[in-house]
Amino acid sequence: MALCTTIAIDSTLCNGCGLCAAVCPYGVLAPGEDGLSRHDGRDCFLCDHCRAVCPAGAISIEGHGSCLGLHTVAEKAQGPLPGPSLVAETVALMRQRRSCRNYRPEPVPLVILEDLARIGTTAPSGTNCQGWSFTILPERADLLRFGGLCAEFFRRLNTLAASPPLRLWSRLFGGDALGRYHRNHRQSVIEALDHWDRDGRDLLFHGAAAAILVAARRDSSCPGEDAMLATANILLSAEAMGLGSCLIGFATEAIRHSPKIRASLQLPSEEDVHAVIALGYPAIRFARPAARRPVQPRVLRLAGEERPG
Ligand SMILES: Cc1cc2nc3c(=O)[nH]c(=O)nc-3n(C[C@H](O)[C@H](O)[C@H](O)COP(=O)(O)O)c2cc1C
């Protein structure tokens, strides 16, 4: 947890409205005798709500910028007003984003990939840890090198998964991970590796021009959730930028289990990769938005006292 001394309230600007205290999840802000906001000196997790809500601009937080520092996107000081047209646009963007498996060969400028990583940081994170990191592979040649290492990993895994005694061992001690891989993926991976060797067809990254690896520090409150929420924001923004994207779970798994791949990607030992996002300009545009199986949410109303005990 960060120290609250990094929150500064300018008493010449504070108008005593109390909004900062009202939004503070830790309750460390309160009006002083003069009615102006004071920090009580306790630690907080620097969520930035107080600075963001203050109508007088009286609060600053050391080390926090007021914008993301994007180079390819004009940042707005105010978001759009909530309402039906914003909902319609948002849902349309979400439905328009599909996993892209057909890319044009041109590269994605590094400055765009860097902006996407910055946009990822708009996601929520457990106790505002923001323990994520973003590794950009902007060159297709590096995706091919990375893909070669993944191919090596999956060849070895295929040999292991072909062994019934090892699958039995995995079922008894390893939660059946090897058996599940054998049943669900081994054959398609054999075919993909065959293509990779025979005609250079890239069924791992689908010919994407670049990738962003989203990792998180293991000591964060919720590393997996934080990384995947940042990933979702990157996927949606990539769609809005006219880029195609696809999560590559096979590459994430290969990184997770191969020290050699981790080393080649120069990943810090305290981080785990939770998502590999392939990116590039789409060669094909979908004519219709995503269709999904209908979902019926369960609606619950609990009987009994409002506050038991
Ligand atoms: C965690 C995760 C891992 C995925 N891994 C792969 C992958 O390795 N290769 C691939 O082509 N698609 C991968 N996908 C994409 C899914 O197949 C895709 O999201 C799903 O079919 C729904 O299609 P849509 O994304 O176009 O809506 C992955 C998706 C998720 C969420």
Tab-separated table of C-alpha atoms and ligand atoms in Angstrom:
chain	number	residue	atom	x	y	z
A	1	MET	CA	0.000	0.000	0.000
A	2	ALA	CA	1.261	3.431	-0.928
A	3	LEU	CA	1.720	6.199	1.594
A	4	CYS	CA	-0.973	8.861	1.750
A	5	THR	CA	1.609	11.600	2.066
A	6	THR	CA	1.665	11.619	-1.737
A	7	ILE	CA	-1.873	13.129	-1.788
A	8	ALA	CA	-1.671	16.902	-1.616
A	9	ILE	CA	-4.688	19.163	-1.029
A	10	ASP	CA	-4.227	22.810	-1.951
A	11	SER	CA	-6.204	24.678	0.728
A	12	THR	CA	-6.224	27.843	-1.400
A	13	LEU	CA	-8.277	25.972	-4.024
A	14	CYS	CA	-10.390	23.610	-1.851
A	15	ASN	CA	-13.984	24.887	-1.595
A	16	GLY	CA	-15.019	22.468	1.154
A	17	CYS	CA	-17.627	20.694	-0.976
A	18	GLY	CA	-16.767	17.342	0.661
A	19	LEU	CA	-16.968	15.327	-2.548
A	20	CYS	CA	-13.448	13.914	-2.038
A	21	ALA	CA	-14.480	12.520	1.371
A	22	ALA	CA	-17.695	11.118	-0.090
A	23	VAL	CA	-15.890	9.084	-2.792
A	24	CYS	CA	-12.880	7.990	-0.717
A	25	PRO	CA	-13.092	4.188	-0.203
A	26	TYR	CA	-10.712	4.356	2.789
A	27	GLY	CA	-12.289	7.279	4.611
A	28	VAL	CA	-8.950	9.065	4.954
A	29	LEU	CA	-10.317	12.446	3.847
A	30	ALA	CA	-12.567	14.609	6.038
A	31	PRO	CA	-13.305	18.298	6.550
A	32	GLY	CA	-11.117	20.107	9.081
A	33	GLU	CA	-12.361	22.799	11.486
A	34	ASP	CA	-12.297	25.353	8.676
A	35	GLY	CA	-14.516	23.082	6.523
A	36	LEU	CA	-11.730	22.416	4.040
A	37	SER	CA	-10.668	18.857	3.213
A	38	ARG	CA	-7.854	17.300	5.214
A	39	HIS	CA	-5.971	14.037	4.904
A	40	ASP	CA	-5.896	12.158	8.201
A	41	GLY	CA	-2.429	10.728	7.542
A	42	ARG	CA	-3.395	7.072	7.150
A	43	ASP	CA	-2.286	4.964	4.192
A	44	CYS	CA	-4.584	4.540	1.247
A	45	PHE	CA	-4.244	2.797	-2.099
A	46	LEU	CA	-4.111	6.012	-4.126
A	47	CYS	CA	-7.194	5.181	-6.185
A	48	ASP	CA	-7.256	8.770	-7.505
A	49	HIS	CA	-11.009	9.226	-6.980
A	50	CYS	CA	-10.480	12.279	-4.762
A	51	ARG	CA	-8.354	14.049	-7.395
A	52	ALA	CA	-10.742	13.081	-10.176
A	53	VAL	CA	-13.913	14.234	-8.392
A	54	CYS	CA	-12.633	17.573	-7.053
A	55	PRO	CA	-14.449	20.367	-8.927
A	56	ALA	CA	-11.822	22.900	-7.848
A	57	GLY	CA	-8.785	20.881	-9.007
A	58	ALA	CA	-7.357	21.178	-5.492
A	59	ILE	CA	-5.971	17.640	-5.181
A	60	SER	CA	-2.825	16.238	-6.740
A	61	ILE	CA	-1.209	12.837	-6.352
A	62	GLU	CA	2.513	12.480	-6.683
A	63	GLY	CA	3.513	10.365	-9.657
A	64	HIS	CA	0.006	10.331	-11.188
A	65	GLY	CA	-0.527	12.028	-14.534
A	66	SER	CA	-3.951	13.415	-15.381
A	67	CYS	CA	-3.844	11.803	-18.854
A	68	LEU	CA	-2.535	8.560	-20.318
A	69	GLY	CA	0.037	10.212	-22.561
A	70	LEU	CA	-1.336	8.741	-25.795
A	71	HIS	CA	0.418	9.692	-29.026
A	72	THR	CA	-2.071	8.520	-31.638
A	73	VAL	CA	-5.354	9.326	-29.894
A	74	ALA	CA	-6.724	12.720	-28.844
A	75	GLU	CA	-7.530	12.304	-25.160
A	76	LYS	CA	-10.677	13.963	-23.901
A	77	ALA	CA	-10.928	15.594	-20.487
A	78	GLN	CA	-14.566	14.447	-20.216
A	79	GLY	CA	-16.077	11.136	-21.301
A	80	PRO	CA	-19.325	10.936	-23.290
A	81	LEU	CA	-22.599	11.438	-21.450
A	82	PRO	CA	-24.338	8.215	-20.435
A	83	GLY	CA	-27.488	7.470	-22.394
A	84	PRO	CA	-29.068	5.184	-24.974
A	85	SER	CA	-26.866	6.238	-27.880
A	86	LEU	CA	-23.669	5.645	-25.886
A	87	VAL	CA	-24.946	2.215	-24.831
A	88	ALA	CA	-25.792	1.389	-28.439
A	89	GLU	CA	-22.312	2.468	-29.632
A	90	THR	CA	-20.552	0.590	-26.838
A	91	VAL	CA	-22.471	-2.636	-27.400
A	92	ALA	CA	-21.976	-2.343	-31.152
A	93	LEU	CA	-18.209	-1.999	-30.659
A	94	MET	CA	-18.172	-5.002	-28.327
A	95	ARG	CA	-20.127	-7.109	-30.825
A	96	GLN	CA	-17.996	-5.951	-33.730
A	97	ARG	CA	-14.771	-7.151	-32.068
A	98	ARG	CA	-14.093	-10.662	-33.292
A	99	SER	CA	-10.982	-12.790	-33.081
A	100	CYS	CA	-9.037	-12.017	-36.241
A	101	ARG	CA	-7.357	-14.929	-38.007
A	102	ASN	CA	-6.704	-13.228	-41.364
A	103	TYR	CA	-4.205	-10.390	-41.384
A	104	ARG	CA	-2.661	-8.167	-44.000
A	105	PRO	CA	1.133	-8.273	-43.920
A	106	GLU	CA	1.853	-4.604	-43.140
A	107	PRO	CA	3.319	-3.818	-39.724
A	108	VAL	CA	1.483	-1.974	-36.952
A	109	PRO	CA	3.391	1.205	-36.027
A	110	LEU	CA	5.077	0.850	-32.643
A	111	VAL	CA	3.527	4.115	-31.459
A	112	ILE	CA	0.054	2.560	-31.850
A	113	LEU	CA	1.067	-0.581	-29.976
A	114	GLU	CA	2.492	1.559	-27.167
A	115	ASP	CA	-0.766	3.524	-26.991
A	116	LEU	CA	-2.707	0.257	-26.742
A	117	ALA	CA	-0.581	-0.766	-23.759
A	118	ARG	CA	-1.281	2.606	-22.098
A	119	ILE	CA	-4.992	2.196	-22.803
A	120	GLY	CA	-4.821	-1.188	-21.057
A	121	THR	CA	-4.018	0.638	-17.823
A	122	THR	CA	-7.511	2.194	-17.771
A	123	ALA	CA	-8.786	-1.148	-16.441
A	124	PRO	CA	-9.690	-1.636	-12.788
A	125	SER	CA	-7.170	-3.545	-10.665
A	126	GLY	CA	-7.492	-5.239	-7.279
A	127	THR	CA	-6.655	-2.707	-4.515
A	128	ASN	CA	-5.483	-0.461	-7.371
A	129	CYS	CA	-2.250	-2.503	-7.563
A	130	GLN	CA	-1.776	-1.829	-11.288
A	131	GLY	CA	0.798	-4.622	-11.168
A	132	TRP	CA	0.515	-5.302	-14.876
A	133	SER	CA	3.207	-5.024	-17.513
A	134	PHE	CA	3.060	-5.008	-21.289
A	135	THR	CA	5.676	-6.473	-23.595
A	136	ILE	CA	5.372	-5.464	-27.226
A	137	LEU	CA	6.656	-7.589	-30.086
A	138	PRO	CA	6.302	-5.155	-33.011
A	139	GLU	CA	8.127	-7.282	-35.605
A	140	ARG	CA	6.630	-10.186	-37.504
A	141	ALA	CA	10.100	-11.800	-37.514
A	142	ASP	CA	10.007	-11.928	-33.709
A	143	LEU	CA	6.552	-13.537	-33.759
A	144	LEU	CA	8.054	-16.203	-36.005
A	145	ARG	CA	10.932	-16.720	-33.533
A	146	PHE	CA	8.467	-16.858	-30.644
A	147	GLY	CA	6.281	-19.235	-32.686
A	148	GLY	CA	9.315	-21.480	-33.317
A	149	LEU	CA	9.913	-21.754	-29.563
A	150	CYS	CA	6.215	-22.512	-28.978
A	151	ALA	CA	6.406	-25.219	-31.679
A	152	GLU	CA	9.383	-26.777	-29.888
A	153	PHE	CA	7.448	-26.718	-26.611
A	154	PHE	CA	4.326	-28.324	-28.132
A	155	ARG	CA	6.366	-31.038	-29.883
A	156	ARG	CA	7.748	-32.053	-26.489
A	157	LEU	CA	4.291	-31.827	-24.890
A	158	ASN	CA	2.831	-34.009	-27.659
A	159	THR	CA	5.434	-36.691	-26.922
A	160	LEU	CA	4.577	-36.578	-23.213
A	161	ALA	CA	0.812	-36.585	-23.846
A	162	ALA	CA	1.138	-39.632	-26.121
A	163	SER	CA	2.328	-41.706	-23.142
A	164	PRO	CA	-0.554	-43.498	-21.280
A	165	PRO	CA	1.487	-43.915	-18.033
A	166	LEU	CA	2.247	-40.174	-17.992
A	167	ARG	CA	-1.420	-39.364	-18.600
A	168	LEU	CA	-2.340	-41.655	-15.711
A	169	TRP	CA	0.247	-39.920	-13.505
A	170	SER	CA	-1.202	-36.571	-14.555
A	171	ARG	CA	-4.719	-37.753	-13.695
A	172	LEU	CA	-3.600	-38.879	-10.247
A	173	PHE	CA	-1.349	-35.949	-9.337
A	174	GLY	CA	-1.762	-33.145	-11.858
A	175	GLY	CA	-5.520	-32.564	-12.140
A	176	ASP	CA	-5.575	-34.444	-15.492
A	177	ALA	CA	-4.033	-31.487	-17.380
A	178	LEU	CA	-2.093	-33.811	-19.697
A	179	GLY	CA	-5.152	-36.007	-20.345
A	180	ARG	CA	-7.300	-32.990	-21.192
A	181	TYR	CA	-4.634	-31.705	-23.547
A	182	HIS	CA	-4.432	-35.153	-25.172
A	183	ARG	CA	-8.205	-35.360	-25.650
A	184	ASN	CA	-8.921	-31.761	-26.663
A	185	HIS	CA	-5.892	-30.301	-28.390
A	186	ARG	CA	-3.100	-32.757	-29.259
A	187	GLN	CA	-4.412	-33.744	-32.679
A	188	SER	CA	-5.066	-30.165	-33.843
A	189	VAL	CA	-1.630	-29.112	-32.561
A	190	ILE	CA	-0.017	-31.980	-34.515
A	191	GLU	CA	-1.769	-30.719	-37.649
A	192	ALA	CA	-0.758	-27.093	-36.964
A	193	LEU	CA	2.879	-28.129	-36.409
A	194	ASP	CA	2.740	-30.119	-39.636
A	195	HIS	CA	1.633	-26.992	-41.528
A	196	TRP	CA	4.313	-24.903	-39.818
A	197	ASP	CA	6.997	-27.382	-40.961
A	198	ARG	CA	5.625	-28.159	-44.448
A	199	ASP	CA	4.314	-24.888	-45.878
A	200	GLY	CA	5.133	-22.261	-43.209
A	201	ARG	CA	1.435	-21.688	-42.477
A	202	ASP	CA	1.140	-19.928	-39.143
A	203	LEU	CA	-1.822	-21.409	-37.296
A	204	LEU	CA	-0.542	-20.052	-33.982
A	205	PHE	CA	-0.518	-16.271	-34.610
A	206	HIS	CA	-2.518	-16.511	-37.853
A	207	GLY	CA	-0.018	-14.290	-39.676
A	208	ALA	CA	-0.409	-11.354	-37.248
A	209	ALA	CA	2.125	-8.559	-37.581
A	210	ALA	CA	2.680	-7.906	-33.883
A	211	ALA	CA	1.777	-8.999	-30.383
A	212	ILE	CA	1.342	-7.567	-26.912
A	213	LEU	CA	2.010	-9.821	-23.943
A	214	VAL	CA	0.077	-8.807	-20.841
A	215	ALA	CA	1.693	-9.909	-17.602
A	216	ALA	CA	1.149	-9.109	-13.939
A	217	ARG	CA	3.280	-9.230	-10.824
A	218	ARG	CA	2.514	-12.343	-8.826
A	219	ASP	CA	2.305	-10.340	-5.590
A	220	SER	CA	-0.571	-8.181	-6.888
A	221	SER	CA	-3.949	-8.643	-5.168
A	222	CYS	CA	-5.601	-10.182	-8.251
A	223	PRO	CA	-2.919	-10.586	-10.951
A	224	GLY	CA	-4.900	-12.738	-13.394
A	225	GLU	CA	-8.033	-10.612	-13.214
A	226	ASP	CA	-6.087	-7.351	-13.549
A	227	ALA	CA	-4.177	-8.573	-16.595
A	228	MET	CA	-7.297	-9.890	-18.328
A	229	LEU	CA	-9.265	-6.702	-17.680
A	230	ALA	CA	-6.416	-4.667	-19.191
A	231	THR	CA	-6.422	-7.147	-22.070
A	232	ALA	CA	-10.157	-6.645	-22.688
A	233	ASN	CA	-9.639	-2.876	-22.925
A	234	ILE	CA	-6.799	-3.397	-25.399
A	235	LEU	CA	-8.944	-5.713	-27.546
A	236	LEU	CA	-11.820	-3.227	-27.690
A	237	SER	CA	-9.574	-0.259	-28.402
A	238	ALA	CA	-7.740	-2.186	-31.121
A	239	GLU	CA	-11.120	-2.797	-32.743
A	240	ALA	CA	-11.941	0.912	-32.507
A	241	MET	CA	-8.602	1.680	-34.195
A	242	GLY	CA	-9.382	-0.636	-37.114
A	243	LEU	CA	-6.959	-3.313	-35.941
A	244	GLY	CA	-7.673	-7.018	-35.803
A	245	SER	CA	-6.747	-8.913	-32.649
A	246	CYS	CA	-6.818	-12.435	-31.282
A	247	LEU	CA	-5.963	-13.897	-27.910
A	248	ILE	CA	-3.455	-16.715	-28.325
A	249	GLY	CA	-3.999	-19.040	-25.376
A	250	PHE	CA	-1.635	-21.645	-26.830
A	251	ALA	CA	1.235	-19.133	-26.663
A	252	THR	CA	0.268	-18.114	-23.111
A	253	GLU	CA	0.368	-21.780	-22.040
A	254	ALA	CA	3.736	-22.298	-23.722
A	255	ILE	CA	5.197	-19.293	-21.859
A	256	ARG	CA	3.687	-20.526	-18.595
A	257	HIS	CA	5.420	-23.913	-18.827
A	258	SER	CA	8.645	-23.198	-20.696
A	259	PRO	CA	11.543	-21.511	-18.867
A	260	LYS	CA	13.308	-21.287	-22.235
A	261	ILE	CA	10.476	-19.176	-23.719
A	262	ARG	CA	10.281	-17.044	-20.573
A	263	ALA	CA	14.010	-16.386	-20.827
A	264	SER	CA	13.843	-15.526	-24.516
A	265	LEU	CA	11.030	-13.030	-23.819
A	266	GLN	CA	13.127	-11.557	-20.978
A	267	LEU	CA	10.243	-11.770	-18.528
A	268	PRO	CA	11.025	-10.616	-14.982
A	269	SER	CA	10.928	-13.562	-12.571
A	270	GLU	CA	8.184	-11.947	-10.437
A	271	GLU	CA	5.705	-11.727	-13.333
A	272	ASP	CA	3.405	-14.199	-15.074
A	273	VAL	CA	2.014	-13.708	-18.558
A	274	HIS	CA	-1.800	-13.978	-18.644
A	275	ALA	CA	-2.495	-13.000	-22.243
A	276	VAL	CA	-0.781	-12.975	-25.606
A	277	ILE	CA	-2.653	-10.650	-27.971
A	278	ALA	CA	-1.931	-11.031	-31.678
A	279	LEU	CA	-2.509	-7.797	-33.590
A	280	GLY	CA	-2.481	-6.600	-37.157
A	281	TYR	CA	-4.560	-5.021	-39.895
A	282	PRO	CA	-7.431	-7.357	-40.781
A	283	ALA	CA	-7.542	-8.824	-44.277
A	284	ILE	CA	-11.243	-9.671	-43.898
A	285	ARG	CA	-14.065	-7.623	-42.376
A	286	PHE	CA	-17.045	-9.324	-40.803
A	287	ALA	CA	-20.356	-8.342	-42.332
A	288	ARG	CA	-22.348	-9.007	-39.163
A	289	PRO	CA	-21.708	-8.592	-35.428
A	290	ALA	CA	-21.179	-11.440	-32.970
A	291	ALA	CA	-24.031	-13.837	-32.282
A	292	ARG	CA	-23.961	-15.620	-28.954
A	293	ARG	CA	-25.922	-18.384	-27.306
A	294	PRO	CA	-28.765	-16.726	-25.371
A	295	VAL	CA	-28.051	-16.462	-21.673
A	296	GLN	CA	-30.643	-16.529	-18.941
A	297	PRO	CA	-29.242	-14.796	-15.866
A	298	ARG	CA	-30.297	-16.323	-12.551
A	299	VAL	CA	-32.213	-13.797	-10.508
A	300	LEU	CA	-31.939	-14.190	-6.781
A	301	ARG	CA	-33.855	-12.644	-3.918
A	302	LEU	CA	-32.732	-13.947	-0.552
A	303	ALA	CA	-35.335	-14.573	2.110
A	304	GLY	CA	-34.787	-13.656	5.732
A	305	GLU	CA	-33.619	-10.661	7.722
A	306	GLU	CA	-31.821	-7.873	5.864
A	307	ARG	CA	-28.827	-7.994	8.211
A	308	PRO	CA	-28.710	-11.410	9.899
A	309	GLY	CA	-27.008	-11.485	13.285
B	1	LIG	C1	-8.394	-17.166	-23.020
B	1	LIG	C2	-8.583	-17.275	-24.529
B	1	LIG	C3	-7.644	-17.951	-25.279
B	1	LIG	C4	-7.793	-18.027	-26.664
B	1	LIG	N1	-6.831	-18.667	-27.393
B	1	LIG	C5	-6.939	-18.716	-28.732
B	1	LIG	C6	-5.897	-19.304	-29.526
B	1	LIG	O1	-4.897	-19.817	-29.018
B	1	LIG	N2	-6.042	-19.287	-30.876
B	1	LIG	C7	-7.125	-18.704	-31.485
B	1	LIG	O2	-7.186	-18.705	-32.713
B	1	LIG	N3	-8.137	-18.153	-30.757
B	1	LIG	C8	-8.056	-18.115	-29.411
B	1	LIG	N4	-9.046	-17.513	-28.663
B	1	LIG	C9	-10.186	-16.880	-29.336
B	1	LIG	C10	-11.493	-17.639	-29.143
B	1	LIG	O3	-11.500	-18.785	-29.945
B	1	LIG	C11	-12.644	-16.677	-29.509
B	1	LIG	O4	-12.658	-15.616	-28.597
B	1	LIG	C12	-14.016	-17.351	-29.496
B	1	LIG	O5	-14.101	-18.310	-30.498
B	1	LIG	C13	-15.141	-16.332	-29.706
B	1	LIG	O6	-14.964	-15.653	-30.952
B	1	LIG	P1	-14.782	-14.061	-31.066
B	1	LIG	O7	-13.591	-13.681	-30.218
B	1	LIG	O8	-14.547	-13.801	-32.526
B	1	LIG	O9	-16.031	-13.404	-30.577
B	1	LIG	C14	-8.908	-17.447	-27.284
B	1	LIG	C15	-9.863	-16.767	-26.501
B	1	LIG	C16	-9.686	-16.669	-25.143
B	1	LIG	C17	-10.693	-15.906	-24.321
